[in-house]
Amino acid sequence: MAIMAKTQILASSMVFAFLVVSVVDGVMNEEEAHDHINALPGQPKVSFQQFSGYVTVNKVAGRALFYWLTEAPQEPLSKPLVVWLNGGPGCSSVAYGASEEIGPFRINKTSSGLYLNKFPWNTVANLLFLETPAGVGFSYSNRSSDLLDTGDRRTAEDSLEFLVQWMGRFPRYKHREVYLTGESYAGHYVPQLAREIMKHNRISKHPINLKGIMVGNAVTDNYYDNLGTVTYWWSHAMISDRTYRHLMNTCDFRRQKNSDECESMYSYAMDKEFGNIDQYNIYAPPCNNSDGSTASSRTRHAMRLPHRPHTMFRQMYGYDPCTEKYAEVYYNRLDVQKALHANTTRIPYKWTACNEVLNRNWNDTEFSILPIYREMIAGGLRVWVFSGDVDSVVPVTATRYSLAELKLATKVPWYPWYVKKQVGGWTEVYEGLTFATVRGAGHEVPLFKPRAAFQLFKSFLKGEPLPKS
């Protein structure tokens, strides 16, 4: 008995010593351990650590933002932290960035489990998916009015508060290189959060080591986004010459709300001339329902982009255009939510990929993000902008018009870049900014062109021009 007791004491001491070493080495503290994911339902075995949970960003309102961290499998302590934000506004980084684009897993067709992404970005960085603002995905507010008056300003402020508190929970990331990435309306979120971090760093004793940003198919400037979108529709034969002339002559692209005549022309173009296409990839098939009808007539979400004077429709898209459906089944499973430490307060509505109430009540939106680009460039941040060139929602023409307004000097003239000896797209390097297209990619570039997107990401992290061969 005495020998057994000594053995138990020795074993307990060894466990305690291991825990102490773990804390000292910065591997895991008590708060991190609380957020640690053992495994998700139906998940294949992996060698990397995962964490998820909530950070309260406003105690008075009870606003809490949900995150999911997937660390690098090899030497995570030596790799940067990459924050990914999806847009909408009102769409989930878990639904899109994590589950369709850059995360390590994909959801199978029956939503019964996961399989591995062939080109996960966490092989070269630690990925932090943030659902922001409150009301998106699993993020919530106890003050219901928050869903009716959210906008750019609060989203940026809450996201900064999240990062500051999250780094307190994960101290081993405090001095790590940080990069902000995202797409679509994250064309607002990412630069605005970068601006908040730069302001924070000027007064804080604990600055965030922000090194750069990268955004794709990004909402940037209302005027150029609208002008570039109509131009794209016409140049890709989606609308007639007559409709193009009417839109150009009747619409004031600088205004948030347009005339009835202009809006009726937008509606005519979309309802009578587009046809049943996926606007997020004009050459991809839409998702079909089980009865053979297309999802666009039944299940699409009516989502408004603030740079548009009319209602846009968020449709299903991708090589498998139904992936959004799989996510909405999988993340509403109670066993999945339990594994993710999500929905702990029992939110009184289903998890959805996009929150239409929040989207339709977006309270404030900056007319142009270009002044923030100038601020980031002046602050020495690495700035990359990319465009999938078959997206008609925030098309390459819109981005090119916007960037041209910056009037940056060219360092490396326009050239084709390659991946696996094929043209991945085209790129130009300016003083302070790199622009790249991704050939044949839709709105969610990593979904449609995963290999090319991964090459783009690796070049961005290294701060090197895209390969010329």
Short mmCIF file of N, CA, C and O in Angstrom, two decimals, residues 308-403:
data_model
loop_
_atom_site.label_atom_id
_atom_site.label_comp_id
_atom_site.label_asym_id
_atom_site.label_seq_id
_atom_site.Cartn_x
_atom_site.Cartn_y
_atom_site.Cartn_z
N ARG A 308 -24.21 49.45 -52.81
CA ARG A 308 -25.20 49.30 -53.85
C ARG A 308 -26.48 50.07 -53.50
O ARG A 308 -26.94 50.00 -52.38
N PRO A 309 -27.10 50.73 -54.47
CA PRO A 309 -28.35 51.43 -54.20
C PRO A 309 -29.56 50.52 -54.35
O PRO A 309 -30.67 50.98 -54.43
N HIS A 310 -29.36 49.22 -54.43
CA HIS A 310 -30.47 48.30 -54.63
C HIS A 310 -30.21 47.03 -53.83
O HIS A 310 -29.15 46.84 -53.28
N THR A 311 -31.19 46.13 -53.83
CA THR A 311 -31.06 44.86 -53.10
C THR A 311 -30.22 43.88 -53.91
O THR A 311 -30.51 43.61 -55.05
N MET A 312 -29.18 43.35 -53.27
CA MET A 312 -28.38 42.28 -53.88
C MET A 312 -28.87 40.96 -53.33
O MET A 312 -29.39 40.90 -52.24
N PHE A 313 -28.66 39.90 -54.07
CA PHE A 313 -29.03 38.58 -53.59
C PHE A 313 -27.80 37.74 -53.35
O PHE A 313 -26.97 37.60 -54.23
N ARG A 314 -27.70 37.23 -52.13
CA ARG A 314 -26.60 36.32 -51.82
C ARG A 314 -27.01 34.92 -52.23
O ARG A 314 -27.93 34.35 -51.67
N GLN A 315 -26.36 34.35 -53.23
CA GLN A 315 -26.71 33.03 -53.71
C GLN A 315 -25.68 32.01 -53.24
O GLN A 315 -24.63 32.35 -52.73
N MET A 316 -25.97 30.74 -53.45
CA MET A 316 -25.01 29.68 -53.16
C MET A 316 -23.97 29.65 -54.26
O MET A 316 -24.28 29.90 -55.42
N TYR A 317 -22.76 29.30 -53.93
CA TYR A 317 -21.72 29.35 -54.94
C TYR A 317 -20.57 28.43 -54.59
O TYR A 317 -20.44 27.96 -53.48
N GLY A 318 -19.70 28.16 -55.54
CA GLY A 318 -18.52 27.34 -55.29
C GLY A 318 -18.47 26.15 -56.22
O GLY A 318 -19.40 25.90 -56.97
N TYR A 319 -17.39 25.41 -56.17
CA TYR A 319 -17.32 24.18 -56.95
C TYR A 319 -18.47 23.29 -56.56
O TYR A 319 -19.09 22.64 -57.38
N ASP A 320 -18.73 23.18 -55.28
CA ASP A 320 -19.99 22.61 -54.81
C ASP A 320 -20.81 23.79 -54.34
O ASP A 320 -20.57 24.35 -53.27
N PRO A 321 -21.78 24.23 -55.15
CA PRO A 321 -22.48 25.48 -54.83
C PRO A 321 -23.41 25.38 -53.64
O PRO A 321 -24.08 26.34 -53.30
N CYS A 322 -23.48 24.21 -53.00
CA CYS A 322 -24.39 24.03 -51.87
C CYS A 322 -23.69 24.01 -50.52
O CYS A 322 -24.30 23.66 -49.50
N THR A 323 -22.41 24.38 -50.47
CA THR A 323 -21.65 24.26 -49.22
C THR A 323 -22.24 25.09 -48.09
O THR A 323 -22.13 24.71 -46.92
N GLU A 324 -22.87 26.20 -48.41
CA GLU A 324 -23.49 27.03 -47.37
C GLU A 324 -24.59 26.25 -46.65
O GLU A 324 -24.79 26.40 -45.44
N LYS A 325 -25.31 25.42 -47.41
CA LYS A 325 -26.36 24.59 -46.81
C LYS A 325 -25.76 23.61 -45.79
O LYS A 325 -26.31 23.40 -44.72
N TYR A 326 -24.63 22.99 -46.16
CA TYR A 326 -24.01 22.01 -45.27
C TYR A 326 -23.60 22.67 -43.95
O TYR A 326 -23.75 22.09 -42.88
N ALA A 327 -23.08 23.89 -44.05
CA ALA A 327 -22.64 24.61 -42.85
C ALA A 327 -23.83 24.90 -41.93
O ALA A 327 -23.73 24.75 -40.71
N GLU A 328 -24.96 25.28 -42.52
CA GLU A 328 -26.11 25.65 -41.69
C GLU A 328 -26.70 24.44 -40.97
O GLU A 328 -27.31 24.59 -39.92
N VAL A 329 -26.51 23.26 -41.52
CA VAL A 329 -26.94 22.05 -40.81
C VAL A 329 -25.90 21.68 -39.74
O VAL A 329 -26.25 21.46 -38.58
N TYR A 330 -24.63 21.67 -40.13
CA TYR A 330 -23.58 21.21 -39.22
C TYR A 330 -23.47 22.07 -37.97
O TYR A 330 -23.42 21.56 -36.85
N TYR A 331 -23.46 23.39 -38.14
CA TYR A 331 -23.24 24.27 -36.98
C TYR A 331 -24.48 24.48 -36.13
O TYR A 331 -24.41 25.11 -35.07
N ASN A 332 -25.62 23.94 -36.55
CA ASN A 332 -26.80 23.93 -35.69
C ASN A 332 -26.92 22.63 -34.88
O ASN A 332 -27.82 22.51 -34.06
N ARG A 333 -26.00 21.69 -35.12
CA ARG A 333 -26.00 20.46 -34.33
C ARG A 333 -25.52 20.77 -32.91
O ARG A 333 -24.52 21.45 -32.71
N LEU A 334 -26.25 20.25 -31.92
CA LEU A 334 -25.91 20.52 -30.52
C LEU A 334 -24.55 19.95 -30.15
O LEU A 334 -23.81 20.55 -29.36
N ASP A 335 -24.19 18.77 -30.71
CA ASP A 335 -22.90 18.19 -30.38
C ASP A 335 -21.75 19.02 -30.96
O ASP A 335 -20.69 19.13 -30.34
N VAL A 336 -21.99 19.64 -32.10
CA VAL A 336 -20.98 20.52 -32.71
C VAL A 336 -20.81 21.78 -31.86
O VAL A 336 -19.69 22.21 -31.57
N GLN A 337 -21.94 22.36 -31.46
CA GLN A 337 -21.88 23.57 -30.64
C GLN A 337 -21.20 23.30 -29.30
O GLN A 337 -20.41 24.12 -28.82
N LYS A 338 -21.46 22.14 -28.73
CA LYS A 338 -20.81 21.78 -27.46
C LYS A 338 -19.30 21.65 -27.64
O LYS A 338 -18.51 22.15 -26.82
N ALA A 339 -18.88 21.01 -28.72
CA ALA A 339 -17.44 20.82 -28.98
C ALA A 339 -16.75 22.16 -29.22
O ALA A 339 -15.58 22.34 -28.87
N LEU A 340 -17.48 23.12 -29.80
CA LEU A 340 -16.92 24.44 -30.10
C LEU A 340 -17.04 25.42 -28.93
O LEU A 340 -16.59 26.57 -29.05
N HIS A 341 -17.68 25.01 -27.84
CA HIS A 341 -17.97 25.92 -26.71
C HIS A 341 -18.81 27.09 -27.20
O HIS A 341 -18.63 28.23 -26.78
N ALA A 342 -19.72 26.80 -28.13
CA ALA A 342 -20.53 27.85 -28.77
C ALA A 342 -21.97 27.79 -28.28
O ALA A 342 -22.42 26.77 -27.74
N ASN A 343 -22.68 28.91 -28.45
CA ASN A 343 -24.09 29.01 -28.08
C ASN A 343 -24.33 28.60 -26.63
O ASN A 343 -25.31 27.94 -26.30
N THR A 344 -23.42 29.00 -25.77
CA THR A 344 -23.50 28.64 -24.35
C THR A 344 -24.65 29.35 -23.64
O THR A 344 -25.11 28.89 -22.60
N THR A 345 -25.13 30.46 -24.19
CA THR A 345 -26.24 31.20 -23.57
C THR A 345 -27.58 30.84 -24.20
O THR A 345 -28.59 31.46 -23.89
N ARG A 346 -27.56 29.87 -25.14
CA ARG A 346 -28.77 29.44 -25.85
C ARG A 346 -29.45 30.62 -26.57
O ARG A 346 -30.52 31.09 -26.19
N ILE A 347 -28.79 31.07 -27.61
CA ILE A 347 -29.30 32.18 -28.43
C ILE A 347 -30.67 31.78 -28.98
O ILE A 347 -30.84 30.66 -29.46
N PRO A 348 -31.67 32.68 -28.93
CA PRO A 348 -33.05 32.29 -29.30
C PRO A 348 -33.30 32.27 -30.81
O PRO A 348 -34.41 32.54 -31.25
N TYR A 349 -32.30 31.97 -31.60
CA TYR A 349 -32.50 31.85 -33.04
C TYR A 349 -31.44 30.90 -33.57
O TYR A 349 -30.43 30.64 -32.93
N LYS A 350 -31.69 30.35 -34.75
CA LYS A 350 -30.76 29.39 -35.33
C LYS A 350 -29.49 30.08 -35.81
O LYS A 350 -29.51 31.25 -36.19
N TRP A 351 -28.39 29.32 -35.78
CA TRP A 351 -27.14 29.80 -36.39
C TRP A 351 -27.37 29.87 -37.89
O TRP A 351 -27.86 28.93 -38.52
N THR A 352 -27.02 31.00 -38.49
CA THR A 352 -27.12 31.16 -39.93
C THR A 352 -25.81 31.69 -40.48
O THR A 352 -25.05 32.35 -39.77
N ALA A 353 -25.55 31.38 -41.74
CA ALA A 353 -24.32 31.85 -42.37
C ALA A 353 -24.28 33.37 -42.45
O ALA A 353 -23.23 33.98 -42.35
N CYS A 354 -25.45 33.98 -42.64
CA CYS A 354 -25.54 35.45 -42.70
C CYS A 354 -26.77 35.91 -41.91
O CYS A 354 -27.81 35.25 -41.94
N ASN A 355 -26.65 37.04 -41.23
CA ASN A 355 -27.74 37.61 -40.45
C ASN A 355 -28.38 38.74 -41.25
O ASN A 355 -27.81 39.82 -41.38
N GLU A 356 -29.58 38.47 -41.79
CA GLU A 356 -30.23 39.46 -42.64
C GLU A 356 -30.70 40.68 -41.85
O GLU A 356 -30.68 41.80 -42.38
N VAL A 357 -31.14 40.47 -40.60
CA VAL A 357 -31.62 41.61 -39.80
C VAL A 357 -30.49 42.62 -39.60
O VAL A 357 -30.66 43.82 -39.79
N LEU A 358 -29.33 42.12 -39.23
CA LEU A 358 -28.17 42.99 -39.03
C LEU A 358 -27.79 43.68 -40.34
O LEU A 358 -27.53 44.88 -40.38
N ASN A 359 -27.80 42.92 -41.43
CA ASN A 359 -27.43 43.46 -42.73
C ASN A 359 -28.35 44.60 -43.15
O ASN A 359 -27.89 45.65 -43.62
N ARG A 360 -29.64 44.42 -42.97
CA ARG A 360 -30.60 45.41 -43.45
C ARG A 360 -30.67 46.64 -42.55
O ARG A 360 -31.22 47.67 -42.94
N ASN A 361 -30.12 46.52 -41.34
CA ASN A 361 -30.15 47.65 -40.41
C ASN A 361 -28.75 48.21 -40.15
O ASN A 361 -28.50 48.78 -39.10
N TRP A 362 -27.86 48.03 -41.12
CA TRP A 362 -26.49 48.54 -40.98
C TRP A 362 -26.55 50.05 -40.86
O TRP A 362 -27.07 50.73 -41.75
N ASN A 363 -25.99 50.57 -39.78
CA ASN A 363 -26.24 51.96 -39.40
C ASN A 363 -25.27 52.96 -40.00
O ASN A 363 -25.66 54.06 -40.39
N ASP A 364 -23.99 52.61 -40.06
CA ASP A 364 -23.02 53.56 -40.59
C ASP A 364 -22.00 52.82 -41.44
O ASP A 364 -21.54 51.74 -41.08
N THR A 365 -21.67 53.42 -42.58
CA THR A 365 -20.68 52.83 -43.48
C THR A 365 -19.84 53.96 -44.06
O THR A 365 -20.39 54.99 -44.47
N GLU A 366 -18.53 53.80 -44.05
CA GLU A 366 -17.67 54.83 -44.61
C GLU A 366 -17.81 54.84 -46.12
O GLU A 366 -17.82 53.79 -46.77
N PHE A 367 -17.91 56.05 -46.69
CA PHE A 367 -18.08 56.18 -48.14
C PHE A 367 -16.88 55.62 -48.88
O PHE A 367 -17.02 54.94 -49.89
N SER A 368 -15.69 55.89 -48.37
CA SER A 368 -14.47 55.42 -49.02
C SER A 368 -13.45 54.99 -47.98
O SER A 368 -13.26 55.65 -46.96
N ILE A 369 -12.78 53.87 -48.27
CA ILE A 369 -11.72 53.35 -47.41
C ILE A 369 -10.35 53.83 -47.89
O ILE A 369 -9.33 53.60 -47.22
N LEU A 370 -10.30 54.51 -49.03
CA LEU A 370 -9.01 54.93 -49.60
C LEU A 370 -8.17 55.79 -48.65
O LEU A 370 -6.94 55.63 -48.61
N PRO A 371 -8.77 56.70 -47.85
CA PRO A 371 -7.94 57.44 -46.89
C PRO A 371 -7.23 56.53 -45.89
O PRO A 371 -6.10 56.83 -45.47
N ILE A 372 -7.87 55.40 -45.52
CA ILE A 372 -7.21 54.47 -44.60
C ILE A 372 -6.06 53.76 -45.30
O ILE A 372 -5.03 53.48 -44.69
N TYR A 373 -6.22 53.47 -46.59
CA TYR A 373 -5.12 52.89 -47.35
C TYR A 373 -3.90 53.80 -47.30
O TYR A 373 -2.76 53.33 -47.09
N ARG A 374 -4.12 55.10 -47.48
CA ARG A 374 -3.00 56.05 -47.44
C ARG A 374 -2.35 56.05 -46.06
O ARG A 374 -1.12 56.11 -45.93
N GLU A 375 -3.19 55.94 -45.02
CA GLU A 375 -2.68 55.92 -43.64
C GLU A 375 -1.87 54.65 -43.38
O GLU A 375 -0.81 54.70 -42.75
N MET A 376 -2.36 53.52 -43.86
CA MET A 376 -1.64 52.26 -43.66
C MET A 376 -0.31 52.26 -44.40
O MET A 376 0.71 51.81 -43.86
N ILE A 377 -0.32 52.76 -45.62
CA ILE A 377 0.92 52.82 -46.41
C ILE A 377 1.94 53.73 -45.72
O ILE A 377 3.11 53.39 -45.60
N ALA A 378 1.45 54.89 -45.25
CA ALA A 378 2.34 55.83 -44.55
C ALA A 378 2.88 55.21 -43.26
O ALA A 378 4.01 55.51 -42.85
N GLY A 379 2.09 54.33 -42.65
CA GLY A 379 2.51 53.67 -41.41
C GLY A 379 3.42 52.48 -41.63
O GLY A 379 3.81 51.81 -40.66
N GLY A 380 3.72 52.17 -42.88
CA GLY A 380 4.65 51.09 -43.19
C GLY A 380 4.05 49.70 -43.18
O GLY A 380 4.79 48.71 -43.16
N LEU A 381 2.73 49.60 -43.20
CA LEU A 381 2.11 48.27 -43.23
C LEU A 381 2.21 47.66 -44.62
O LEU A 381 2.22 48.38 -45.62
N ARG A 382 2.31 46.36 -44.67
CA ARG A 382 2.25 45.64 -45.95
C ARG A 382 0.79 45.58 -46.37
O ARG A 382 -0.06 45.11 -45.62
N VAL A 383 0.48 46.05 -47.57
CA VAL A 383 -0.91 46.11 -48.04
C VAL A 383 -1.02 45.36 -49.37
O VAL A 383 -0.39 45.75 -50.36
N TRP A 384 -1.80 44.29 -49.36
CA TRP A 384 -2.07 43.54 -50.59
C TRP A 384 -3.58 43.52 -50.84
O TRP A 384 -4.38 43.36 -49.91
N VAL A 385 -3.95 43.68 -52.11
CA VAL A 385 -5.35 43.65 -52.53
C VAL A 385 -5.44 42.68 -53.71
O VAL A 385 -4.63 42.76 -54.63
N PHE A 386 -6.41 41.77 -53.65
CA PHE A 386 -6.55 40.82 -54.76
C PHE A 386 -8.00 40.72 -55.21
O PHE A 386 -8.93 41.06 -54.47
N SER A 387 -8.19 40.24 -56.44
CA SER A 387 -9.53 40.13 -57.03
C SER A 387 -9.68 38.85 -57.82
O SER A 387 -8.92 38.61 -58.76
N GLY A 388 -10.66 38.03 -57.46
CA GLY A 388 -11.10 36.96 -58.34
C GLY A 388 -11.82 37.61 -59.51
O GLY A 388 -12.70 38.45 -59.30
N ASP A 389 -11.46 37.23 -60.73
CA ASP A 389 -11.91 38.04 -61.88
C ASP A 389 -13.22 37.59 -62.52
O ASP A 389 -13.61 38.13 -63.56
N VAL A 390 -13.93 36.60 -61.92
CA VAL A 390 -15.26 36.27 -62.44
C VAL A 390 -16.35 36.55 -61.40
O VAL A 390 -17.45 36.01 -61.46
N ASP A 391 -16.06 37.42 -60.46
CA ASP A 391 -17.03 37.91 -59.48
C ASP A 391 -17.69 39.17 -60.02
O ASP A 391 -16.99 40.11 -60.40
N SER A 392 -19.03 39.19 -60.06
CA SER A 392 -19.73 40.39 -60.55
C SER A 392 -20.31 41.22 -59.41
O SER A 392 -20.97 42.22 -59.65
N VAL A 393 -20.07 40.81 -58.16
CA VAL A 393 -20.63 41.52 -57.00
C VAL A 393 -19.70 42.64 -56.55
O VAL A 393 -20.11 43.80 -56.40
N VAL A 394 -18.43 42.31 -56.32
CA VAL A 394 -17.40 43.34 -56.09
C VAL A 394 -16.28 43.01 -57.09
O VAL A 394 -15.29 42.39 -56.74
N PRO A 395 -16.47 43.41 -58.33
CA PRO A 395 -15.62 42.91 -59.41
C PRO A 395 -14.25 43.58 -59.49
O PRO A 395 -13.99 44.61 -58.86
N VAL A 396 -13.40 42.97 -60.29
CA VAL A 396 -12.03 43.46 -60.47
C VAL A 396 -12.00 44.88 -61.02
O VAL A 396 -11.12 45.67 -60.67
N THR A 397 -12.96 45.24 -61.86
CA THR A 397 -13.00 46.61 -62.41
C THR A 397 -13.20 47.63 -61.30
O THR A 397 -12.59 48.71 -61.32
N ALA A 398 -14.05 47.31 -60.33
CA ALA A 398 -14.30 48.22 -59.20
C ALA A 398 -13.02 48.44 -58.41
O ALA A 398 -12.67 49.58 -58.06
N THR A 399 -12.31 47.35 -58.12
CA THR A 399 -11.07 47.45 -57.35
C THR A 399 -10.00 48.24 -58.11
O THR A 399 -9.30 49.07 -57.53
N ARG A 400 -9.91 48.02 -59.40
CA ARG A 400 -8.90 48.73 -60.18
C ARG A 400 -9.19 50.23 -60.25
O ARG A 400 -8.28 51.07 -60.16
N TYR A 401 -10.46 50.59 -60.41
CA TYR A 401 -10.83 52.02 -60.38
C TYR A 401 -10.44 52.65 -59.04
O TYR A 401 -9.89 53.75 -58.98
N SER A 402 -10.73 51.92 -57.94
CA SER A 402 -10.44 52.45 -56.60
C SER A 402 -8.95 52.64 -56.39
O SER A 402 -8.49 53.70 -55.93
N LEU A 403 -8.16 51.62 -56.72
CA LEU A 403 -6.71 51.70 -56.49
C LEU A 403 -6.06 52.76 -57.37
O LEU A 403 -5.09 53.40 -56.96
#
